[in-house]
Amino acid sequence: MKYHILFGLLSAELGLLATLHLQSAPSAERLQSELADKRALVSKLGLTDLALWTEARYTRHPSQADRFAAFQDFPSSIEHFPAGSIIAPPEPLRMPVEAGSAPSRHRAP
Amino acid sequence: MGSYHLGRHLKILEFALSSMLRRRTKNLGLVLVFAALVFLLSSIVFLTGALRTEALATLEASPQLLVQRAMAGRHALIPLDYGELIARLPGVGSVTPRYWGYYYDIYTGANYTLLGIGDQGLESPGSTPLRLVEGSFIMPGQRRVCLIGEGVARVRGTRIGGMVSLRDARGWMQEYEVIGLFASPSRLLTNDLILLPEADLKAHFGMPDDRATDLMVEVYNPHEVDNISRKILERLPDARPISHAEIQRTYETLFNWRGGLLLAMFLGAMAAFMILAWDKATGLSADERREIGILKAIGWETSDILELKLWEGAALALVAFLAGVTAGYAHVQRFGSELLMPVLEGWSTLFPAIDLAPQLDPYALGVLFSLTVVPYIVATVVPSWKAAITDPDRVMRAS
């Protein structure tokens, strides 16, 4: 019966996925147990960002960057780091801006 | 009666599988393409999900409110007087200056983040020893020492007891003894970090005594953070408050698979999939038409033919979907997302190794399922329905 083979194949795939997931449980538990230590480090050092992309200020500390950070080097300069294309534009940029309603974080000095 | 119906469905399924086996090369090709697309999409979903979870969980402890100063549209050093003014606002607890900056290392081509820690930070009450530090931590009053992240240790080829030399603002080489390393589990936070005593950092960058990089503000009531930010802006128009919620939102957006380049990759794969489904939907092969015509001629109902095609589509799509998702999960969990790393790393010299546990998020998997399996099944059934409602004689002659 060919449908037995189909159900067997689907069960094997589900079983493999479940096995992989179960195998990642110890690593998930370890990550969970390290979480308190990481938070202690973040709290003690006052860290704000992940150390992923170190090539530019605004990719190293995306949460600290102005929304025009990519264009800081000179007016109308274009984005030049690949990581900059992974980072989506901030939410306010995608919303229609009403007159005088600039978000506080980006308010011009 | 129930077993009769079940038996009938199983027989149609059996027929569908036999029919698929007759066109095994074509169907195997479809399974491989389908599985490859699901693999790419699910890898993106698993990786970004794991990174987002990690970022939000660890940065939960980041400062409640940071105040920077902007001058001429750029970040500028903030006067310590600002801190005194902010500390007088009702609802504000402590205001702690942060001293940090970037250092480009011409020998390795890497950028480091230099962070200063003052005696105040070292002696903060109730603070527990950091377990993610190998070696020792900076002691109050200690000078010319540093703690470094795993990435810095790797590119500099140094360990505890070694020296790190950095060129200071005057162009002089300064040497700092490595007394501690940030342990591997913290590398997503500390990979490029060099922690120095505050006085050394200020001397290194030539910072004026009355300035800091920014201010860390403690707010007693977390619900008041926005109010305090507004009051700070009223009193100090050149200040730029960044709240904890904004930091969290940044990482929500950053690792959202619906945004940025990952969205572009996602859309590219989806477009390829849609072309595949469209190709399937726009026409049946001559063999398939003839098969439908013969089945109708020997007495099969339209509903039977639709069920047959539904089984064909579902069998192929489910096998390929599960294979793609399983491979995507293994790719992120076992192989550190190696295929996505070149895209993710960009130009970062010190990109940390990512060791994360991906999660089987039912929402993301549901979206993936409905974007791939459902359209594929629809694309299989619709043209068959068109053929099945046509006169068998016409269908067979046309083919």
Coordinates of C-alpha atoms in Angstrom, one line a residue:
Chain A
M1 CA 0.0 0.0 0.0
K2 CA 1.6 3.2 -1.2
Y3 CA -0.3 5.4 1.3
H4 CA 1.5 3.5 4.1
I5 CA 4.7 4.7 2.6
L6 CA 3.4 8.3 2.4
F7 CA 2.2 8.2 6.1
G8 CA 5.5 6.6 7.1
L9 CA 7.5 9.3 5.3
L10 CA 5.4 12.1 6.9
S11 CA 5.8 10.5 10.3
A12 CA 9.5 10.1 9.8
E13 CA 9.8 13.8 8.9
L14 CA 7.7 14.9 11.9
G15 CA 9.8 12.5 14.1
L16 CA 13.0 14.0 12.9
L17 CA 11.8 17.6 13.5
A18 CA 10.6 16.6 17.0
T19 CA 13.9 14.9 17.7
L20 CA 15.9 18.0 16.6
H21 CA 13.6 20.1 18.8
L22 CA 14.1 17.8 21.8
Q23 CA 17.8 17.8 21.2
S24 CA 17.8 21.6 21.3
A25 CA 16.1 21.5 24.7
P26 CA 19.3 21.2 26.8
S27 CA 20.8 24.0 24.8
A28 CA 17.6 26.0 25.3
E29 CA 17.8 25.3 29.1
R30 CA 21.4 26.3 29.2
L31 CA 20.6 29.5 27.4
Q32 CA 17.8 30.1 29.8
S33 CA 20.1 29.5 32.8
E34 CA 22.7 31.9 31.3
L35 CA 20.0 34.6 30.8
A36 CA 20.2 35.8 34.4
D37 CA 24.0 36.1 34.1
K38 CA 23.7 38.0 30.9
R39 CA 21.1 40.3 32.4
A40 CA 23.4 41.0 35.3
L41 CA 26.1 41.9 32.8
V42 CA 23.8 44.2 30.9
S43 CA 22.7 45.8 34.1
K44 CA 26.2 46.3 35.5
L45 CA 27.7 47.7 32.4
G46 CA 24.6 49.6 31.2
L47 CA 24.7 47.8 27.8
T48 CA 22.0 48.7 25.2
D49 CA 22.8 46.7 22.1
L50 CA 24.0 43.4 20.7
A51 CA 27.6 43.3 19.5
L52 CA 26.7 42.0 16.1
W53 CA 27.8 44.5 13.4
T54 CA 30.8 46.5 14.4
E55 CA 31.5 48.3 11.1
A56 CA 29.7 51.6 11.9
R57 CA 28.3 53.4 14.9
Y58 CA 24.7 53.0 13.8
T59 CA 25.1 49.3 13.1
R60 CA 26.9 48.6 16.4
H61 CA 24.4 50.5 18.4
P62 CA 21.1 50.6 16.4
S63 CA 19.1 51.7 19.4
Q64 CA 21.4 54.7 20.0
A65 CA 21.5 55.9 16.4
D66 CA 19.5 58.7 14.9
R67 CA 17.3 57.7 12.1
F68 CA 19.4 59.7 9.7
A69 CA 22.6 58.0 11.0
A70 CA 23.4 56.2 7.8
F71 CA 23.5 59.6 6.0
Q72 CA 25.7 61.4 8.6
D73 CA 28.9 61.4 6.8
F74 CA 27.8 64.1 4.3
P75 CA 24.4 65.4 3.2
S76 CA 22.6 62.9 0.9
S77 CA 25.3 60.3 1.1
I78 CA 23.9 56.9 0.5
E79 CA 23.9 53.8 2.7
H80 CA 27.1 51.9 2.3
F81 CA 27.2 49.1 4.8
P82 CA 25.5 45.8 4.0
A83 CA 24.2 45.5 7.6
G84 CA 22.3 48.7 7.0
S85 CA 20.1 47.0 4.5
I86 CA 19.1 44.3 7.0
I87 CA 17.9 46.9 9.5
A88 CA 14.4 47.9 8.6
P89 CA 13.6 51.6 8.8
P90 CA 12.1 52.7 12.1
E91 CA 8.4 52.6 12.6
P92 CA 7.8 56.4 12.5
L93 CA 9.4 56.6 9.0
R94 CA 6.7 54.2 7.7
M95 CA 3.8 56.2 9.1
P96 CA 2.4 59.4 7.5
V97 CA 3.9 62.3 9.4
E98 CA 1.5 65.1 10.5
A99 CA 2.7 68.6 10.7
G100 CA 4.5 69.2 14.1
S101 CA 4.2 65.6 15.3
A102 CA 7.8 64.5 15.1
P103 CA 8.5 61.7 17.5
S104 CA 10.2 62.9 20.6
R105 CA 13.3 60.7 20.2
H106 CA 14.1 62.2 16.9
R107 CA 13.1 65.8 17.6
A108 CA 15.5 68.2 16.1
P109 CA 17.7 70.0 18.6
Chain B
M1 CA -20.5 3.0 6.8
G2 CA -17.6 5.0 8.3
S3 CA -15.1 2.4 7.3
Y4 CA -16.6 2.3 3.8
H5 CA -16.0 6.1 3.4
L6 CA -12.5 5.9 4.9
G7 CA -11.7 3.0 2.6
R8 CA -12.9 4.9 -0.4
H9 CA -10.7 7.9 0.5
L10 CA -7.7 5.7 1.0
K11 CA -8.3 4.1 -2.4
I12 CA -8.4 7.5 -4.0
L13 CA -5.2 8.4 -2.2
E14 CA -3.6 5.2 -3.3
F15 CA -4.6 6.0 -6.9
A16 CA -3.2 9.5 -6.5
L17 CA 0.1 8.2 -5.3
S18 CA 0.3 5.6 -8.2
S19 CA -0.5 8.4 -10.6
M20 CA 2.3 10.6 -9.0
L21 CA 4.8 7.7 -9.2
R22 CA 4.1 7.4 -13.0
R23 CA 5.4 11.0 -13.3
R24 CA 8.1 10.5 -10.6
T25 CA 10.8 12.7 -12.2
K26 CA 8.6 15.7 -12.5
N27 CA 7.2 15.2 -9.0
L28 CA 10.6 14.7 -7.4
G29 CA 11.8 17.9 -9.0
L30 CA 8.7 19.7 -7.6
V31 CA 9.4 18.3 -4.1
L32 CA 13.0 19.4 -4.3
V33 CA 12.2 23.0 -5.5
F34 CA 9.3 23.3 -3.0
A35 CA 11.5 22.0 -0.1
A36 CA 14.4 24.3 -1.0
L37 CA 12.1 27.3 -0.9
V38 CA 10.6 26.3 2.4
F39 CA 14.1 25.6 3.7
L40 CA 15.2 29.2 2.9
L41 CA 12.1 30.8 4.3
S42 CA 12.0 28.7 7.5
S43 CA 15.8 29.3 8.1
I44 CA 15.1 33.0 8.0
V45 CA 12.1 32.7 10.3
F46 CA 14.0 30.5 12.8
L47 CA 17.1 32.6 12.8
T48 CA 15.4 36.0 13.2
G49 CA 13.1 34.6 15.8
A50 CA 15.9 33.2 17.9
L51 CA 17.9 36.5 17.6
R52 CA 14.9 38.6 18.5
T53 CA 14.1 36.4 21.5
E54 CA 17.7 36.6 22.7
A55 CA 17.9 40.4 22.2
L56 CA 14.7 41.1 24.0
A57 CA 15.4 38.8 26.9
T58 CA 19.0 40.0 27.5
L59 CA 18.3 43.7 26.9
E60 CA 15.4 43.5 29.3
A61 CA 18.0 44.7 31.9
S62 CA 19.2 47.6 29.8
P63 CA 18.9 51.2 31.3
Q64 CA 15.4 52.6 31.8
L65 CA 16.3 55.9 30.3
L66 CA 19.4 57.2 28.5
V67 CA 20.0 60.8 27.8
Q68 CA 22.3 61.9 25.1
R69 CA 23.1 65.3 23.7
A70 CA 22.7 66.1 20.0
M71 CA 24.6 69.0 18.5
A72 CA 24.5 69.8 14.7
G73 CA 22.5 66.6 14.2
R74 CA 25.2 64.4 15.7
H75 CA 25.7 62.8 19.1
A76 CA 27.9 65.1 21.3
L77 CA 29.4 64.7 24.7
I78 CA 26.9 65.6 27.4
P79 CA 27.8 68.1 30.2
L80 CA 27.6 66.6 33.7
D81 CA 25.6 69.6 34.8
Y82 CA 22.7 68.2 32.7
G83 CA 22.8 65.2 35.1
E84 CA 22.4 67.4 38.1
L85 CA 19.4 69.1 36.5
I86 CA 17.8 65.8 35.6
A87 CA 18.4 64.4 39.1
R88 CA 16.3 67.2 40.5
L89 CA 13.2 66.2 38.5
P90 CA 10.5 64.5 40.6
G91 CA 10.5 60.7 40.1
V92 CA 14.1 60.5 39.1
G93 CA 16.4 58.3 41.1
S94 CA 20.1 58.2 40.3
V95 CA 21.8 59.7 37.2
T96 CA 24.9 57.9 36.3
P97 CA 27.3 59.1 33.5
R98 CA 28.4 56.5 31.0
Y99 CA 31.8 56.8 29.3
W100 CA 32.2 54.9 26.1
G101 CA 33.3 55.2 22.5
Y102 CA 34.7 53.4 19.5
Y103 CA 38.2 52.5 18.5
Y104 CA 39.3 51.5 15.0
D105 CA 42.2 49.1 15.2
I106 CA 44.4 49.6 12.1
Y107 CA 46.3 46.4 12.8
T108 CA 43.3 44.1 12.6
G109 CA 40.8 46.3 10.7
A110 CA 38.3 45.8 13.5
N111 CA 36.3 48.4 15.4
Y112 CA 36.1 47.9 19.2
T113 CA 33.7 49.4 21.7
L114 CA 35.6 50.9 24.6
L115 CA 33.5 51.2 27.8
G116 CA 34.6 52.8 31.0
I117 CA 33.4 51.7 34.4
G118 CA 33.8 54.0 37.4
D119 CA 34.2 53.1 41.1
Q120 CA 30.6 54.0 41.6
G121 CA 29.6 51.2 39.1
L122 CA 32.0 48.7 40.7
E123 CA 30.8 49.3 44.2
S124 CA 27.0 49.4 43.4
P125 CA 25.2 48.0 46.4
G126 CA 23.6 44.6 46.0
S127 CA 25.5 43.8 42.9
T128 CA 26.5 40.2 42.6
P129 CA 29.8 39.0 41.1
L130 CA 29.5 38.6 37.3
R131 CA 29.6 34.9 36.4
L132 CA 30.2 35.6 32.7
V133 CA 33.7 36.9 33.4
E134 CA 36.8 34.6 33.4
G135 CA 39.7 35.9 35.4
S136 CA 39.1 38.9 37.6
F137 CA 37.0 42.1 37.4
I138 CA 38.3 45.6 37.8
M139 CA 38.8 46.6 41.4
P140 CA 38.0 50.1 42.7
G141 CA 41.0 52.4 42.1
Q142 CA 42.7 49.9 39.8
R143 CA 44.3 51.5 36.6
R144 CA 45.9 50.3 33.3
V145 CA 43.9 47.1 33.2
C146 CA 41.1 45.8 31.0
L147 CA 38.6 43.1 30.3
I148 CA 38.1 42.1 26.7
G149 CA 35.4 40.2 24.7
E150 CA 36.0 37.0 22.9
G151 CA 36.3 38.6 19.5
V152 CA 38.9 41.1 20.7
A153 CA 40.9 38.3 22.3
R154 CA 40.7 36.3 19.0
V155 CA 41.8 39.1 16.6
R156 CA 44.5 40.3 19.0
G157 CA 45.7 36.8 19.9
T158 CA 45.8 37.6 23.6
R159 CA 44.5 36.0 26.8
I160 CA 44.4 36.8 30.5
G161 CA 47.8 38.1 31.5
G162 CA 48.5 39.5 28.0
M163 CA 48.6 43.2 27.0
V164 CA 46.4 45.2 24.8
S165 CA 48.0 48.3 23.3
L166 CA 45.8 51.1 22.0
R167 CA 46.7 54.4 20.4
D168 CA 45.2 57.2 22.5
A169 CA 43.9 60.7 21.5
R170 CA 47.4 62.1 21.6
G171 CA 48.7 59.4 19.3
W172 CA 50.7 57.6 22.1
M173 CA 50.5 53.9 22.5
Q174 CA 48.9 52.9 25.8
E175 CA 49.2 49.4 27.2
Y176 CA 46.5 47.7 29.3
E177 CA 46.9 44.4 31.1
V178 CA 44.2 41.9 30.3
I179 CA 42.9 40.8 33.7
G180 CA 39.6 39.2 32.5
L181 CA 37.8 37.8 29.6
F182 CA 34.0 38.0 28.9
A183 CA 33.0 34.3 28.6
S184 CA 31.7 32.8 25.4
P185 CA 28.0 32.8 26.4
S186 CA 28.1 36.6 26.6
R187 CA 29.6 37.1 23.1
L188 CA 26.5 38.4 21.6
L189 CA 26.8 41.3 24.0
T190 CA 30.5 41.6 24.5
N191 CA 32.3 40.3 21.5
D192 CA 34.0 43.6 20.5
L193 CA 34.1 45.1 24.0
I194 CA 37.1 46.4 25.9
L195 CA 36.2 47.4 29.5
L196 CA 38.6 49.9 31.0
P197 CA 38.6 51.8 34.3
E198 CA 36.7 55.1 33.8
A199 CA 39.7 57.3 34.4
D200 CA 41.8 55.4 31.8
L201 CA 39.0 55.6 29.3
K202 CA 38.6 59.4 29.8
A203 CA 42.4 59.9 29.5
H204 CA 42.5 57.6 26.4
F205 CA 39.8 59.6 24.5
G206 CA 40.9 62.9 26.0
M207 CA 37.5 63.6 27.3
P208 CA 37.0 66.8 29.3
D209 CA 36.4 66.2 33.0
D210 CA 33.0 67.9 32.9
R211 CA 31.6 65.7 30.1
A212 CA 30.3 62.2 29.7
T213 CA 29.2 60.2 26.6
D214 CA 25.7 60.0 27.9
L215 CA 23.7 59.7 31.1
M216 CA 21.9 56.7 32.5
V217 CA 18.8 57.8 34.3
E218 CA 16.9 55.7 36.9
V219 CA 13.2 56.4 37.0
Y220 CA 11.3 55.1 40.1
N221 CA 8.1 54.4 38.3
P222 CA 8.6 52.7 34.9
H223 CA 5.3 54.1 33.7
E224 CA 6.7 57.6 34.1
V225 CA 9.6 57.2 31.7
D226 CA 7.8 59.0 28.9
N227 CA 6.8 61.9 31.2
I228 CA 10.3 62.3 32.5
S229 CA 11.6 62.2 28.9
R230 CA 9.2 65.0 28.0
K231 CA 10.3 67.1 31.0
I232 CA 13.9 66.6 30.1
L233 CA 13.3 67.8 26.6
E234 CA 11.4 70.9 27.9
R235 CA 14.3 71.9 30.1
L236 CA 17.2 70.7 27.9
P237 CA 16.1 71.1 24.2
D238 CA 19.4 69.7 22.9
A239 CA 19.0 66.4 24.9
R240 CA 17.9 63.2 23.3
P241 CA 16.2 60.8 25.7
I242 CA 16.2 57.1 24.6
S243 CA 13.9 54.9 26.7
H244 CA 14.1 51.3 27.5
A245 CA 10.9 50.7 25.4
E246 CA 12.6 52.3 22.4
I247 CA 15.6 50.0 22.7
Q248 CA 13.2 47.0 22.8
R249 CA 11.2 48.3 19.8
T250 CA 14.5 48.7 17.9
Y251 CA 15.2 45.0 18.3
E252 CA 11.7 44.0 17.6
T253 CA 12.0 45.8 14.2
L254 CA 15.5 44.7 13.6
F255 CA 14.9 41.0 13.7
N256 CA 11.5 41.0 12.2
W257 CA 11.4 38.7 9.2
R258 CA 8.9 41.0 7.7
G259 CA 11.4 43.9 7.4
G260 CA 14.7 44.8 5.8
L261 CA 16.9 42.7 3.6
L262 CA 15.5 39.5 5.1
L263 CA 12.1 40.6 3.8
A264 CA 13.7 41.0 0.3
M265 CA 15.1 37.5 0.5
F266 CA 11.7 36.3 1.8
L267 CA 9.9 38.0 -1.0
G268 CA 12.4 36.7 -3.6
A269 CA 11.8 33.1 -2.5
M270 CA 8.0 33.7 -2.3
A271 CA 8.1 35.1 -5.9
A272 CA 9.9 32.0 -7.1
F273 CA 7.3 29.9 -5.3
M274 CA 4.4 31.8 -6.8
I275 CA 5.9 31.3 -10.3
L276 CA 6.1 27.6 -9.6
A277 CA 2.4 27.6 -8.4
W278 CA 1.3 29.8 -11.3
D279 CA 2.9 27.4 -13.8
K280 CA 1.1 24.6 -12.2
A281 CA -2.2 26.5 -12.1
T282 CA -2.2 27.7 -15.7
G283 CA -2.4 24.3 -17.3
L284 CA -2.4 20.6 -17.0
S285 CA -0.1 18.4 -19.1
A286 CA -1.6 16.4 -21.9
D287 CA -1.2 13.2 -19.8
E288 CA -3.1 14.7 -16.9
R289 CA -5.9 15.9 -19.2
R290 CA -6.2 12.5 -20.8
E291 CA -6.2 10.9 -17.3
I292 CA -9.0 13.1 -16.1
G293 CA -11.0 12.4 -19.3
I294 CA -10.6 8.6 -19.0
L295 CA -11.6 8.7 -15.3
K296 CA -14.7 10.7 -16.1
A297 CA -15.5 8.4 -19.0
I298 CA -15.4 5.3 -16.8
G299 CA -17.7 6.9 -14.3
W300 CA -15.7 8.9 -11.8
E301 CA -17.6 11.9 -10.3
T302 CA -16.2 15.4 -10.5
S303 CA -15.9 15.4 -6.7
D304 CA -13.8 12.2 -6.9
I305 CA -11.4 13.8 -9.4
L306 CA -11.1 16.9 -7.2
E307 CA -10.4 14.7 -4.2
L308 CA -7.8 12.8 -6.3
K309 CA -6.0 16.1 -7.2
L310 CA -6.4 17.4 -3.7
W311 CA -4.5 14.3 -2.4
E312 CA -1.9 14.7 -5.1
G313 CA -1.3 18.3 -4.2
A314 CA -1.4 17.7 -0.4
A315 CA 0.9 14.7 -0.5
L316 CA 3.6 16.6 -2.5
A317 CA 3.2 19.8 -0.5
L318 CA 3.2 18.2 2.9
V319 CA 6.2 16.0 2.2
A320 CA 8.1 19.0 0.8
F321 CA 7.0 21.4 3.5
L322 CA 8.0 19.1 6.4
A323 CA 11.3 18.4 4.7
G324 CA 12.0 22.1 4.2
V325 CA 11.1 23.0 7.8
T326 CA 13.1 20.2 9.2
A327 CA 16.1 21.2 7.1
G328 CA 15.7 24.8 8.0
Y329 CA 15.5 24.0 11.7
A330 CA 18.6 21.8 11.5
H331 CA 20.4 24.5 9.5
V332 CA 19.9 27.1 12.3
Q333 CA 20.2 24.7 15.3
R334 CA 23.1 22.4 14.1
F335 CA 25.0 24.4 11.5
G336 CA 24.8 27.9 13.0
S337 CA 22.9 29.3 10.0
E338 CA 26.0 29.0 7.8
L339 CA 24.2 29.7 4.5
L340 CA 22.7 33.0 5.9
M341 CA 25.8 34.2 7.7
P342 CA 27.5 35.8 4.6
V343 CA 24.3 38.0 4.3
L344 CA 24.1 38.7 8.0
E345 CA 27.7 39.4 8.7
G346 CA 28.1 42.2 6.2
W347 CA 31.4 44.0 6.7
S348 CA 31.6 43.2 10.4
T349 CA 35.2 42.0 11.2
L350 CA 34.2 40.8 14.6
F351 CA 30.9 39.1 14.0
P352 CA 30.2 36.7 16.8
A353 CA 29.4 33.0 16.4
I354 CA 25.7 32.6 16.9
D355 CA 24.7 29.8 19.2
L356 CA 21.0 30.0 19.6
A357 CA 18.1 27.6 20.2
P358 CA 15.5 28.2 17.5
Q359 CA 11.9 28.0 18.5
L360 CA 9.0 26.3 16.7
D361 CA 6.8 29.3 16.7
P362 CA 3.3 28.2 15.7
Y363 CA 2.4 31.6 14.3
A364 CA 5.4 31.8 12.0
L365 CA 5.0 28.2 10.9
G366 CA 1.3 28.8 10.3
V367 CA 2.1 31.8 8.1
L368 CA 4.7 29.8 6.2
F369 CA 2.2 26.9 5.8
S370 CA -0.5 29.2 4.5
L371 CA 1.9 31.0 2.1
T372 CA 3.2 27.8 0.6
V373 CA 1.1 24.7 1.1
V374 CA -2.3 26.3 0.7
P375 CA -1.6 28.1 -2.6
Y376 CA 0.1 25.0 -4.0
I377 CA -2.9 22.8 -3.3
V378 CA -5.3 25.5 -4.7
A379 CA -3.1 25.7 -7.8
T380 CA -3.3 21.9 -8.2
V381 CA -7.0 21.6 -7.8
V382 CA -8.3 24.6 -9.8
P383 CA -7.2 23.5 -13.3
S384 CA -8.2 19.9 -12.6
W385 CA -11.7 21.2 -11.6
K386 CA -11.8 23.1 -14.9
A387 CA -10.9 19.9 -16.8
A388 CA -13.2 17.7 -14.7
I389 CA -16.3 19.8 -15.5
T390 CA -15.7 19.6 -19.2
D391 CA -17.1 16.8 -21.4
P392 CA -14.7 13.8 -21.2
D393 CA -14.7 13.4 -25.0
R394 CA -13.7 17.0 -25.5
V395 CA -11.0 16.8 -22.8
M396 CA -9.5 13.6 -24.4
R397 CA -9.7 15.0 -27.9
A398 CA -8.1 18.3 -26.9
S399 CA -5.2 16.5 -25.3

